[in-house]
Every structure is written in C-alpha cells, then in structure tokens.
PDB file of C-alpha atoms and ligand atoms in Angstrom:
ATOM      1  CA  MET A   1      85.538  53.765 137.252  1.00  0.00           C
ATOM      2  CA  SER A   2      83.941  55.779 134.593  1.00  0.00           C
ATOM      3  CA  PRO A   3      85.438  55.420 131.170  1.00  0.00           C
ATOM      4  CA  LYS A   4      88.152  58.139 130.549  1.00  0.00           C
ATOM      5  CA  LYS A   5      87.260  60.723 128.068  1.00  0.00           C
ATOM      6  CA  SER A   6      89.747  60.347 125.100  1.00  0.00           C
ATOM      7  CA  ASN A   7      92.045  63.444 124.494  1.00  0.00           C
ATOM      8  CA  LYS A   8      92.887  62.114 121.023  1.00  0.00           C
ATOM      9  CA  ARG A   9      91.833  64.267 118.059  1.00  0.00           C
ATOM     10  CA  SER A  10      90.945  63.402 114.546  1.00  0.00           C
ATOM     11  CA  GLY A  11      91.979  65.514 111.510  1.00  0.00           C
ATOM     12  CA  LEU A  12      95.311  67.180 110.672  1.00  0.00           C
ATOM     13  CA  SER A  13      97.579  69.279 112.963  1.00  0.00           C
ATOM     14  CA  LEU A  14      97.093  73.061 113.518  1.00  0.00           C
ATOM     15  CA  TRP A  15     100.371  73.335 111.688  1.00  0.00           C
ATOM     16  CA  ALA A  16      99.117  71.495 108.665  1.00  0.00           C
ATOM     17  CA  TYR A  17      96.004  73.634 108.491  1.00  0.00           C
ATOM     18  CA  ASN A  18      98.092  76.758 108.620  1.00  0.00           C
ATOM     19  CA  GLN A  19     100.327  75.614 105.724  1.00  0.00           C
ATOM     20  CA  LEU A  20      97.507  74.705 103.530  1.00  0.00           C
ATOM     21  CA  LEU A  21      95.518  77.925 104.308  1.00  0.00           C
ATOM     22  CA  THR A  22      98.939  79.727 103.122  1.00  0.00           C
ATOM     23  CA  LEU A  23      99.152  77.724 100.134  1.00  0.00           C
ATOM     24  CA  THR A  24      95.558  78.366  99.014  1.00  0.00           C
ATOM     25  CA  CYS A  25      95.644  82.090  99.932  1.00  0.00           C
ATOM     26  CA  LEU A  26      98.934  82.060  97.610  1.00  0.00           C
ATOM     27  CA  ILE A  27      97.143  80.536  94.734  1.00  0.00           C
ATOM     28  CA  GLY A  28      94.335  83.153  95.119  1.00  0.00           C
ATOM     29  CA  LEU A  29      96.872  85.914  95.267  1.00  0.00           C
ATOM     30  CA  GLY A  30      98.480  84.465  92.114  1.00  0.00           C
ATOM     31  CA  LEU A  31      95.050  84.499  90.356  1.00  0.00           C
ATOM     32  CA  SER A  32      94.246  88.068  91.577  1.00  0.00           C
ATOM     33  CA  LEU A  33      97.613  89.374  90.577  1.00  0.00           C
ATOM     34  CA  TYR A  34      97.170  87.835  87.089  1.00  0.00           C
ATOM     35  CA  ALA A  35      93.621  89.268  86.795  1.00  0.00           C
ATOM     36  CA  TYR A  36      94.842  92.665  87.968  1.00  0.00           C
ATOM     37  CA  ALA A  37      97.819  92.640  85.101  1.00  0.00           C
ATOM     38  CA  VAL A  38      95.227  91.539  82.503  1.00  0.00           C
ATOM     39  CA  GLU A  39      93.013  94.487  83.542  1.00  0.00           C
ATOM     40  CA  LEU A  40      95.916  97.058  83.437  1.00  0.00           C
ATOM     41  CA  HIS A  41      96.739  95.684  79.923  1.00  0.00           C
ATOM     42  CA  LEU A  42      93.080  95.997  78.850  1.00  0.00           C
ATOM     43  CA  GLU A  43      93.200  99.694  80.040  1.00  0.00           C
ATOM     44  CA  GLN A  44      96.269 100.385  77.710  1.00  0.00           C
ATOM     45  CA  ASN A  45      95.101  98.351  74.759  1.00  0.00           C
ATOM     46  CA  LYS A  46      91.557  97.058  74.143  1.00  0.00           C
ATOM     47  CA  ASN A  47      92.623  94.527  71.505  1.00  0.00           C
ATOM     48  CA  TYR A  48      94.808  92.659  74.155  1.00  0.00           C
ATOM     49  CA  LYS A  49      93.861  89.080  74.091  1.00  0.00           C
ATOM     50  CA  PRO A  50      95.067  87.509  77.433  1.00  0.00           C
ATOM     51  CA  TYR A  51      95.688  83.739  77.717  1.00  0.00           C
ATOM     52  CA  CYS A  52      92.580  83.272  79.945  1.00  0.00           C
ATOM     53  CA  ASP A  53      90.376  84.173  77.112  1.00  0.00           C
ATOM     54  CA  LEU A  54      89.933  80.570  76.063  1.00  0.00           C
ATOM     55  CA  ALA A  55      86.854  80.784  73.862  1.00  0.00           C
ATOM     56  CA  GLU A  56      83.695  82.979  73.034  1.00  0.00           C
ATOM     57  CA  HIS A  57      81.872  81.877  76.222  1.00  0.00           C
ATOM     58  CA  MET A  58      85.100  81.111  78.471  1.00  0.00           C
ATOM     59  CA  SER A  59      86.424  84.787  78.373  1.00  0.00           C
ATOM     60  CA  CYS A  60      87.929  86.577  81.439  1.00  0.00           C
ATOM     61  CA  THR A  61      87.895  89.903  79.528  1.00  0.00           C
ATOM     62  CA  LYS A  62      84.225  89.669  79.267  1.00  0.00           C
ATOM     63  CA  ALA A  63      84.017  89.475  82.947  1.00  0.00           C
ATOM     64  CA  PHE A  64      86.877  92.201  83.821  1.00  0.00           C
ATOM     65  CA  ASP A  65      85.522  94.514  81.314  1.00  0.00           C
ATOM     66  CA  SER A  66      81.953  94.455  82.166  1.00  0.00           C
ATOM     67  CA  GLN A  67      80.102  96.939  84.302  1.00  0.00           C
ATOM     68  CA  TYR A  68      80.665  94.492  87.248  1.00  0.00           C
ATOM     69  CA  GLY A  69      84.453  94.299  87.038  1.00  0.00           C
ATOM     70  CA  LYS A  70      85.279  97.425  88.931  1.00  0.00           C
ATOM     71  CA  GLY A  71      84.361  98.373  92.489  1.00  0.00           C
ATOM     72  CA  PHE A  72      82.143  95.048  92.652  1.00  0.00           C
ATOM     73  CA  GLY A  73      79.691  96.624  90.246  1.00  0.00           C
ATOM     74  CA  ILE A  74      78.101  98.572  92.979  1.00  0.00           C
ATOM     75  CA  PHE A  75      80.365 101.713  93.796  1.00  0.00           C
ATOM     76  CA  SER A  76      80.152 104.579  91.395  1.00  0.00           C
ATOM     77  CA  LYS A  77      82.777 105.734  89.131  1.00  0.00           C
ATOM     78  CA  ASP A  78      84.028 108.698  91.510  1.00  0.00           C
ATOM     79  CA  SER A  79      84.274 106.316  94.554  1.00  0.00           C
ATOM     80  CA  ILE A  80      87.509 105.462  95.915  1.00  0.00           C
ATOM     81  CA  PHE A  81      86.463 101.847  95.749  1.00  0.00           C
ATOM     82  CA  TYR A  82      86.004 102.130  92.002  1.00  0.00           C
ATOM     83  CA  LYS A  83      89.123  99.864  91.394  1.00  0.00           C
ATOM     84  CA  PRO A  84      89.300  96.525  89.474  1.00  0.00           C
ATOM     85  CA  ASN A  85      87.815  93.752  91.659  1.00  0.00           C
ATOM     86  CA  SER A  86      91.025  91.913  91.536  1.00  0.00           C
ATOM     87  CA  PHE A  87      92.590  94.773  93.516  1.00  0.00           C
ATOM     88  CA  PHE A  88      90.353  93.626  96.534  1.00  0.00           C
ATOM     89  CA  GLY A  89      91.545  90.131  95.700  1.00  0.00           C
ATOM     90  CA  ILE A  90      95.145  91.088  96.205  1.00  0.00           C
ATOM     91  CA  VAL A  91      94.488  92.921  99.544  1.00  0.00           C
ATOM     92  CA  PHE A  92      92.076  90.094 100.819  1.00  0.00           C
ATOM     93  CA  TYR A  93      94.375  87.129  99.986  1.00  0.00           C
ATOM     94  CA  SER A  94      97.431  88.860 101.471  1.00  0.00           C
ATOM     95  CA  MET A  95      95.821  89.587 104.663  1.00  0.00           C
ATOM     96  CA  VAL A  96      94.270  86.086 105.004  1.00  0.00           C
ATOM     97  CA  ALA A  97      97.568  84.583 104.141  1.00  0.00           C
ATOM     98  CA  THR A  98      99.165  86.504 106.973  1.00  0.00           C
ATOM     99  CA  LEU A  99      96.590  85.904 109.478  1.00  0.00           C
ATOM    100  CA  SER A 100      96.579  82.188 108.835  1.00  0.00           C
ATOM    101  CA  LEU A 101     100.250  82.111 110.176  1.00  0.00           C
ATOM    102  CA  SER A 102      98.880  82.843 113.639  1.00  0.00           C
ATOM    103  CA  ASN A 103      96.500  80.842 116.151  1.00  0.00           C
ATOM    104  CA  SER A 104      95.447  83.709 118.258  1.00  0.00           C
ATOM    105  CA  PRO A 105      91.761  84.075 118.731  1.00  0.00           C
ATOM    106  CA  VAL A 106      91.825  87.461 116.887  1.00  0.00           C
ATOM    107  CA  ALA A 107      93.535  86.145 113.978  1.00  0.00           C
ATOM    108  CA  VAL A 108      91.297  83.035 113.562  1.00  0.00           C
ATOM    109  CA  ASN A 109      87.992  84.741 114.004  1.00  0.00           C
ATOM    110  CA  GLY A 110      89.097  87.601 111.882  1.00  0.00           C
ATOM    111  CA  SER A 111      90.083  85.354 109.057  1.00  0.00           C
ATOM    112  CA  LEU A 112      86.906  83.173 109.646  1.00  0.00           C
ATOM    113  CA  LEU A 113      84.825  86.570 109.150  1.00  0.00           C
ATOM    114  CA  LEU A 114      86.809  87.726 105.953  1.00  0.00           C
ATOM    115  CA  ILE A 115      86.626  83.996 104.316  1.00  0.00           C
ATOM    116  CA  ILE A 116      82.930  83.823 105.018  1.00  0.00           C
ATOM    117  CA  LEU A 117      82.496  87.233 103.384  1.00  0.00           C
ATOM    118  CA  SER A 118      84.555  86.207 100.423  1.00  0.00           C
ATOM    119  CA  ASN A 119      82.269  83.203  99.857  1.00  0.00           C
ATOM    120  CA  PHE A 120      79.238  85.602  99.824  1.00  0.00           C
ATOM    121  CA  ALA A 121      81.286  87.666  97.218  1.00  0.00           C
ATOM    122  CA  SER A 122      81.901  84.441  95.196  1.00  0.00           C
ATOM    123  CA  LEU A 123      78.048  83.627  95.232  1.00  0.00           C
ATOM    124  CA  TYR A 124      77.339  87.120  93.997  1.00  0.00           C
ATOM    125  CA  PHE A 125      79.926  87.179  91.204  1.00  0.00           C
ATOM    126  CA  ALA A 126      79.130  83.415  90.203  1.00  0.00           C
ATOM    127  CA  TYR A 127      75.476  84.726  89.518  1.00  0.00           C
ATOM    128  CA  ILE A 128      76.577  87.641  87.494  1.00  0.00           C
ATOM    129  CA  LEU A 129      78.976  85.690  85.432  1.00  0.00           C
ATOM    130  CA  TYR A 130      76.723  82.642  84.646  1.00  0.00           C
ATOM    131  CA  PHE A 131      73.208  84.287  84.532  1.00  0.00           C
ATOM    132  CA  ILE A 132      73.824  87.798  83.417  1.00  0.00           C
ATOM    133  CA  LEU A 133      77.085  87.532  81.394  1.00  0.00           C
ATOM    134  CA  ALA A 134      76.553  84.020  80.369  1.00  0.00           C
ATOM    135  CA  ASP A 135      80.277  83.366  80.559  1.00  0.00           C
ATOM    136  CA  LEU A 136      82.705  80.977  82.240  1.00  0.00           C
ATOM    137  CA  CYS A 137      85.732  83.041  83.328  1.00  0.00           C
ATOM    138  CA  VAL A 138      88.319  80.397  84.505  1.00  0.00           C
ATOM    139  CA  VAL A 139      90.268  82.788  86.743  1.00  0.00           C
ATOM    140  CA  CYS A 140      87.026  83.904  88.372  1.00  0.00           C
ATOM    141  CA  ILE A 141      85.993  80.184  89.021  1.00  0.00           C
ATOM    142  CA  GLY A 142      89.443  79.534  90.319  1.00  0.00           C
ATOM    143  CA  THR A 143      88.956  82.033  92.965  1.00  0.00           C
ATOM    144  CA  TYR A 144      85.576  80.629  94.059  1.00  0.00           C
ATOM    145  CA  ILE A 145      87.115  77.228  94.374  1.00  0.00           C
ATOM    146  CA  VAL A 146      89.949  78.943  96.634  1.00  0.00           C
ATOM    147  CA  ASN A 147      87.476  80.495  98.739  1.00  0.00           C
ATOM    148  CA  VAL A 148      85.401  77.319  99.311  1.00  0.00           C
ATOM    149  CA  ILE A 149      88.687  75.442 100.166  1.00  0.00           C
ATOM    150  CA  ASN A 150      89.676  78.336 102.596  1.00  0.00           C
ATOM    151  CA  LEU A 151      86.254  77.938 104.188  1.00  0.00           C
ATOM    152  CA  ILE A 152      86.664  74.249 104.877  1.00  0.00           C
ATOM    153  CA  LEU A 153      90.397  74.729 106.175  1.00  0.00           C
ATOM    154  CA  ILE A 154      89.576  77.665 108.461  1.00  0.00           C
ATOM    155  CA  THR A 155      86.420  75.754 109.989  1.00  0.00           C
ATOM    156  CA  LYS A 156      88.530  72.778 110.794  1.00  0.00           C
ATOM    157  CA  LYS A 157      91.261  74.959 112.269  1.00  0.00           C
ATOM    158  CA  HIS A 158      88.682  76.735 114.417  1.00  0.00           C
ATOM    159  CA  LYS A 159      87.457  73.394 115.633  1.00  0.00           C
ATOM    160  CA  THR A 160      90.967  72.061 116.183  1.00  0.00           C
ATOM    161  CA  ILE A 161      91.804  75.118 118.461  1.00  0.00           C
ATOM    162  CA  ARG A 162      88.603  74.489 120.377  1.00  0.00           C
ATOM    163  CA  GLU A 163      89.476  70.964 120.977  1.00  0.00           C
ATOM    164  CA  LEU A 164      92.982  71.657 122.047  1.00  0.00           C
ATOM    165  CA  ASN A 165      91.427  74.362 124.568  1.00  0.00           C
ATOM    166  CA  ASP A 166      89.179  71.529 125.841  1.00  0.00           C
ATOM    167  CA  ILE A 167      91.908  69.127 126.312  1.00  0.00           C
ATOM    168  CA  ASN A 168      93.819  71.769 128.377  1.00  0.00           C
ATOM    169  CA  THR A 169      90.774  72.948 130.495  1.00  0.00           C
ATOM    170  CA  ASN A 170      90.139  69.195 131.312  1.00  0.00           C
ATOM    171  CA  GLY A 171      93.736  68.497 132.103  1.00  0.00           C
ATOM    172  CA  MET A 172      93.832  71.527 134.221  1.00  0.00           C
ATOM    173  CA  LYS A 173      90.626  70.589 136.233  1.00  0.00           C
ATOM    174  CA  LYS A 174      92.245  67.075 136.891  1.00  0.00           C
ATOM    175  CA  ALA A 175      95.400  68.747 138.044  1.00  0.00           C
ATOM    176  CA  THR A 176      93.747  70.904 140.688  1.00  0.00           C
TER     177      THR A 176
HETATM  178  C1  LIG B   1      89.716  87.212  90.098  1.00  0.00           C
HETATM  179  C2  LIG B   1      89.324  88.359  90.877  1.00  0.00           C
HETATM  180  C3  LIG B   1      88.639  89.220  90.503  1.00  0.00           C
HETATM  181  C4  LIG B   1      87.902  89.419  89.269  1.00  0.00           C
HETATM  182  C5  LIG B   1      86.404  89.192  89.141  1.00  0.00           C
HETATM  183  O1  LIG B   1      86.666  87.804  89.115  1.00  0.00           O
HETATM  184  C6  LIG B   1      85.879  88.210  89.790  1.00  0.00           C
HETATM  185  C7  LIG B   1      85.650  88.441  91.279  1.00  0.00           C
HETATM  186  C8  LIG B   1      84.431  87.650  89.365  1.00  0.00           C
HETATM  187  O2  LIG B   1      84.090  86.595  89.639  1.00  0.00           O
HETATM  188  C9  LIG B   1      83.622  88.354  88.335  1.00  0.00           C
HETATM  189  C10 LIG B   1      82.424  88.088  87.866  1.00  0.00           C
HETATM  190  C11 LIG B   1      81.759  88.798  86.861  1.00  0.00           C
HETATM  191  C12 LIG B   1      82.374  89.953  86.614  1.00  0.00           C
HETATM  192  C13 LIG B   1      83.477  90.421  86.955  1.00  0.00           C
HETATM  193  C14 LIG B   1      84.311  89.606  87.723  1.00  0.00           C
HETATM  194  C15 LIG B   1      85.602  89.912  88.181  1.00  0.00           C
HETATM  195  O3  LIG B   1      86.096  91.155  87.927  1.00  0.00           O
HETATM  196  C16 LIG B   1      90.084  88.191  92.322  1.00  0.00           C
HETATM  197  C17 LIG B   1      89.309  87.450  93.430  1.00  0.00           C
HETATM  198  C18 LIG B   1      88.325  88.477  94.140  1.00  0.00           C
HETATM  199  C19 LIG B   1      87.750  87.675  95.274  1.00  0.00           C
HETATM  200  C20 LIG B   1      86.645  86.909  95.066  1.00  0.00           C
HETATM  201  C21 LIG B   1      87.220  88.990  96.186  1.00  0.00           C
HETATM  202  C22 LIG B   1      87.141  88.784  97.528  1.00  0.00           C
HETATM  203  C23 LIG B   1      86.765  90.208  98.064  1.00  0.00           C
HETATM  204  C24 LIG B   1      86.400  90.232  99.545  1.00  0.00           C
HETATM  205  C25 LIG B   1      85.034  89.881 100.032  1.00  0.00           C
HETATM  206  C26 LIG B   1      87.048  91.516 100.092  1.00  0.00           C
HETATM  207  C27 LIG B   1      87.051  91.745 101.475  1.00  0.00           C
HETATM  208  C28 LIG B   1      87.538  93.142 101.685  1.00  0.00           C
HETATM  209  C29 LIG B   1      89.108  93.252 101.796  1.00  0.00           C
HETATM  210  C30 LIG B   1      89.560  94.272 101.001  1.00  0.00           C
HETATM  211  C31 LIG B   1      89.476  93.335 103.211  1.00  0.00           C
END
C-alpha cells in the first residue's frame, strides 16, 4: 500500500487569518483617520502641534505638509485625486477590512492585489520620507508595518484556501 497523503494542514485556521487581517486593517484605519484629522487641523492652523510631532527629525507634519503629502505627490492641484494621502488610506483599509471577512476567490484575490499595491506605496513613501525629507514619521512607519503584516497574512490565507481546496478535490476523487 502506498503511504497515504496527509490531509493535515499547518498554520492557523482560515477564521484566525480573517480575524487578524481585520485587526491589522482596523489599526491601519485608525492611523489613517488620525493622520487625516491632523491634516485637517493643519489646514486650519499652521501652528498646530500634533502628538505625532515627537522631535525635529521625528515629525509627522513634515511629511503631511510636504509636497508629497497630497495626491501621492504625483497628482496636480486641480486633480480630483489631490487629497491628503491619508484619505486614500481610509478608503483602502476599509475596503481590505471588508474583503477580509470573505473567503470567496474574488475577495481573496482582490485583497491580495490591493495589499501588494499598498506595499509598493510603502516603499515609495519610505524612500521619500527617509532620503528626501530626512524624517521619521511614526504614523507613516506604522502604516508600513501594517502593510507588511497584511501581506504575510493574506499570503497565508491564500495558501490555506488552496490547501483546503486540494483536500476537497482529493477526497472527491477517492469517493468517485
Ligand atoms: C498615514 C497615511 C498617509 C500619510 C502619509 O503617510 C504616508 C503614506 C507617508 O508615508 C508619507 C511619506 C512622506 C510624505 C508624506 C506621507 C504621507 O502623507 C495613510 C496610509 C496610506 C497607505 C500607505 C496608502 C495605501 C494606498 C493604496 C495603494 C491605495 C489603493 C487605492 C485605494 C483607494 C483603492
């Protein structure tokens, strides 16, 4: 008799990955909402000193108020995308948090794509933050960390779904 192929999976359950994804997205959403609130305050009052301005080279206003703080630093002033970057963060994390509740292929592949995109955005912003603005904005760095954790979680969720499908397919073959 040939050795039976094990149907056991390693790692967490699908449910656990969904919960963790929701949690990290809520943290990302919180950071984005905070950043958005700070930017609204800054528009009212240039002297506003938010809590995230920790030191000369650890300042979030330096990032938010820079030429890269709106429309990703690529859209012109008259574009409809000329909004604080954190606005896109709010839309993005709300979308991924909602998608993470579902295990359908469309939801999983959609969030995988969005999360990969957000990690490229992280690389772009981290480069600007460190090499151009010479700044360490803790709120920004917080979102980079959230984006990396999201990427790990969605990859594992994707793999888990594939393994569960394999088990089903093999089981079906045996039954027929
Ligand atoms: C704190 C936050 C945005 C503020 C911001 O902090 C960022 C980004 C940053 O690093 C930075 C550096 C240098 C200058 C300015 C800044 C910033 O101002 C919110 C998370 C944004 C998240 C990283 C964006 C993800 C965007 C998706 C790629 C968009 C997908 C499109 C969706 C609308 C569907």
